[in-house]
Amino acid sequence: MKTVIVVGNGMVGYKFCEKFVAKVDQGSFKLIVFGEEPRVAYDRVHLSEYFENGDAERLSMAPREWYQENNIELYTNERVTDIHRNSKTITTLSEKTYNYDYLVLATGSSPFVPQINGVDKDGVFVYRTIEDLEEMLAYADKIRKTVKKPKAAILGGGLLGLEAAKAVMDMGMEPHVVEFAPKLMPRQLDTRSSKVLQVKLKSMGINIHLSKATNQILGNGHVIGMEFGEDDVLNVDMLVISAGIRPRDELGKSCGLKMGTRGGIAVDNKMRTSDSSIFAIGEIALYNQMIYGLVAPGYEMAGVAVDQILGMEQTVMAAEIDMSTKLKLIGVDVASFGTPFMPAEKGHSIIFENKTESLYKRINVSHDGKRLLGGILVGDAKDYNMLLQMYLNEMPLPKNPENLILGSRGGEDVSFGSAMDLPDTAIVCSCEAVTKGQICCSVKENGNESVKAISKATKATTGCGGCKPMVDDLVKETLKSLGKVVKESICEHFEYSRQELYDLVKLRKIEDYDSLLDEVGKGHGCEVCKPAVASIFASIYNETANRQATIQDTNDRYLANIQRNGTYSVVPRVAAGEITPKQLLAIGRIAQKYDLYTKITGGQRIDMFGAQLHELPPIWEELIAEGFETGQAYGKSLRTVKSCVGSTWCRYGMDESVTFAIDIENRYKGIRSPHKIKGGVSGCIRECAEARNKDFGFIAVEGGWNVYICGNGGANPQHAQLLAEKVDREIATKYVDRFLMYYIQTAPPLTRTAAWLDKLEGGIDYVKDVVINDCLGIAEQLDSEMQYLVDTYKCEWKEAVENPEIRARYTHFVNAEETDDNIEFVSLREQKMPKAWV
Amino acid sequence: MILTLNTYEAVEPEKVSRWFKAAPVEKFPKNGGACVKYKGMQIAVFNFTREGTWYACQNLCPHKMEMVLSRGMIGEDQGEPKVACPLHKNSFSLKTGKHLNGDLNRIATYPVKIEGDFVYIGFSE
Ligand SMILES: Cc1cc2nc3c(=O)[nH]c(=O)nc-3n(C[C@H](O)[C@H](O)[C@H](O)COP(=O)(O)OP(=O)(O)OC[C@H]3O[C@@H](n4cnc5c(N)ncnc54)[C@H](O)[C@@H]3O)c2cc1C
Ligand code: SF4
Ligand code: SF4
Ligand code: FES
């Protein structure tokens, strides 16, 4: 049995293992992997997502068990220190020795840190590993305690530098990108596109400093600034260096492998180094005199090395490697492909620029007008995938190539058709080298009819994810060509999406579930469609949950939240958390009388637990007599609008947050929606009400209110996004009216606003277009529909206690007065608690 | 009283030895359920109006042993009538008691008949 040792458990090292075990018979080879990092290989490309969710597990390429299952010996936290080519052995930091037949070097690269005076100060970071990010976060936390609006500089305005800039901005720091060259992304952009991008970044709050050579880093022990020239200083509290990469070739150097003049281990097109039993792949490998700092070529190299070791010598690396790239994450589209800029003798360029819209598009076309040579897209890169494919596959250009970037403006010459026009050999996912043919075939022959299924079966989209839109198109188009309709139906009883059902109910004026089922559905319904339809009725007719009780979800049916022992909780509305001492006393008295456990909720109100079904009506009767109304804590509806005390009490307050919050909570109370909605109002940017993790939030600023939407706490926290700035209360309310109504009409069932926005094509800009610019021409209608809901509000608990028929539902047995004797309570901290589940 | 799963045993229609007169028909909501007490047991009875049939089963959900099934939503899964537990939406066939979206224990089902305006549940003793 031969032994293959892989040094480096990074993205490419992992890919080697994956491809190796897929091709080799168990038992014929032994595979040993060493990784210097403490974690198993993770997805570095999506490293920045760690800032969003702090979830390292989610980034890992495969769990540790995967290595076990595939008989791979994995040693993490173990650096290989020497290679002894004569004896074909390696030694590790813990001084163990291992024999190899083949050695694969996948040691990647490390960030290049220029020799500037002071780079060793505290607060200077690089951006490559999870540990780097953890340290940055910890440091940022520390300085935020002493500095109000900390600044962070990024040294290097390349692809990675801009990504890092966005990351520090999301960490609450003011980002400053410092670039030595006179333009951003010097390798991908020309001067004009760089200028367009600069304007756009500036408007997003990212500051750009070009043509700056950093002389030294200032500070006593920790960084406080950067000095460029004599009187040219930028004060910063943190610095992230992103000035390029250097291959980690120390192992190759010390054992005498052939190296490039500027580093990297030289390989041929079989990924062999100057020693035929040693291979190098990924960012360590110098191929065609180049280091490729992207995953796609690294993955291809891994595949070549696997085949070579297994004796399939015809597999070699392509002669030309595509370095096309698209910037991800940052909130502005930037992409370049092929030869992005070139002298006029090589071809001619077609350029479109619109600075006010931050748009720049350039394509380079061969002199004979037949081939696309490359291009740059800033501000709108939705055609990137198609253009890239045309370039890669040398597809013929349309008669008027300018249509490729301007769209056809006369109709006679269609710019490009659909993804289906690509040749079958076109590589759609370059990270995993999946072709169009493979994707379509997987849809047709293996029944993988969604992007998810395709990605599982072919691995397409699992790398950088840039090809997702195209894979999505291919799946949909292939399904269409098979005569299948792609539908998002809510369950087996209705072949419609929630939005379609909503429109049908409205159009046909259907008012009850059974008629809807008879007219547009089939069968007898289920627990998925019943509450979804109930919510639609509520949104259109504002009917309470009492009229069609048996289609309501568990909690709505009895207007209370069912708890773990089958008892219920009671939550009266306390708008914005403002409550009088008299009301507090009333709640105390009632809770005591019915022996209820009480707790303050996260939404600034009081929850009373442990009421039995038959006790609910009398409890509510007493609460209503004291002036309370239902808090609808049980509904997929408006919960609370959290507020801070604002300018009424707080010395920082810019406006009256409590008043606004009360008015808003009363405005939207009772409105049912696809999922629960929560709001927040803060009196100033200190944001004590945490309005930015609510579905809608208002924050008072100098000159008005900032309006935020689609934030989320809960399982997937997400910050709300800015919808409008410095508007008055009336406008702020109008925008949120429209946004909520639009969300209510278009979201799938049980989808919170944040998830809805994530899926909405065009994102927040599109919502702005609908809500503010009225691009769909529905603003007036949304306004009047919302006003109808506001005007027809009624407290459904009042309705329930006053109506004997509804009240009669609140008995445990229909044939006996007794109550449920299965319920058991125990006592805890002087209150009662349900007995724990066994 | 401690109720265990063994308290409830399914009754086949032909094994019924006693028809218990539970409650008038109008006490049961259309396409919904209500709970009947019988000798220390809790029986969920469903008025499946759309199908024109009645079903009965134990009120105890075998998942967390809560007396809640009568408050669940009823419906149908590929033609199989079912009830979904209000607590965690486990669904059980109303015909056979089989757990449809997992492998919890089967729930006990009971025959139901309507005579006059009354609902009767069948037990075998
Ligand atoms: C923030 C960020 C964003 C990026 N975005 C993109 C993108 O959008 N698109 C794209 O194509 N690329 C992107 N990249 C680049 C991409 O991550 C790299 O090209 C890829 O990770 C290279 O893989 P590798 O296996 O060669 O190196 P690495 O992933 O760095 O793995 C090398 C591993 O080897 C270990 N190692 C080194 N020496 C030894 C030794 N002696 N013994 C044991 N272990 C050792 C290292 O610790 C490391 O874990 C991004 C990179 C970063 C940091
Ligand atoms: S958000 Fe501002 S106004 Fe409101 S309590 Fe906090 S500091 Fe005061
Ligand atoms: S966080 Fe989980 S356990 Fe706590 S109340 Fe919410 S659902 Fe229940
Ligand atoms: S208790 Fe019934 S599903 Fe959990």
CSV table of C-alpha atoms and ligand atoms in Angstrom, one decimal, chain A residues 644-647 650-655 657 681-689, ligand 2:
chain,number,residue,atom,x,y,z
A,644,CYS,CA,-36.7,53.9,24.9
A,645,VAL,CA,-37.8,56.8,27.0
A,646,GLY,CA,-36.5,59.2,24.4
A,647,SER,CA,-36.4,63.0,24.8
A,650,CYS,CA,-33.3,60.9,28.5
A,651,ARG,CA,-30.7,63.6,28.3
A,652,TYR,CA,-29.6,62.4,24.9
A,653,GLY,CA,-33.0,62.1,23.3
A,654,MET,CA,-33.5,63.8,20.0
A,655,ASP,CA,-37.2,63.2,19.8
A,657,SER,CA,-39.7,57.9,21.0
A,681,VAL,CA,-38.3,53.2,18.3
A,682,SER,CA,-35.1,54.8,19.7
A,683,GLY,CA,-34.7,58.5,20.6
A,684,CYS,CA,-31.2,58.7,19.3
A,685,ILE,CA,-28.5,56.7,17.6
A,686,ARG,CA,-27.5,55.1,20.9
A,687,GLU,CA,-30.3,52.8,20.0
A,688,CYS,CA,-31.4,51.7,23.4
A,689,ALA,CA,-34.6,50.2,22.0
C,2,SF4,S1,-31.7,55.6,22.4
C,2,SF4,FE1,-30.9,57.7,22.9
C,2,SF4,S2,-32.8,58.8,23.5
C,2,SF4,FE2,-33.2,56.6,23.7
C,2,SF4,S3,-32.7,56.1,25.8
C,2,SF4,FE3,-31.0,55.6,24.5
C,2,SF4,S4,-29.7,57.4,24.7
C,2,SF4,FE4,-31.7,58.0,25.4
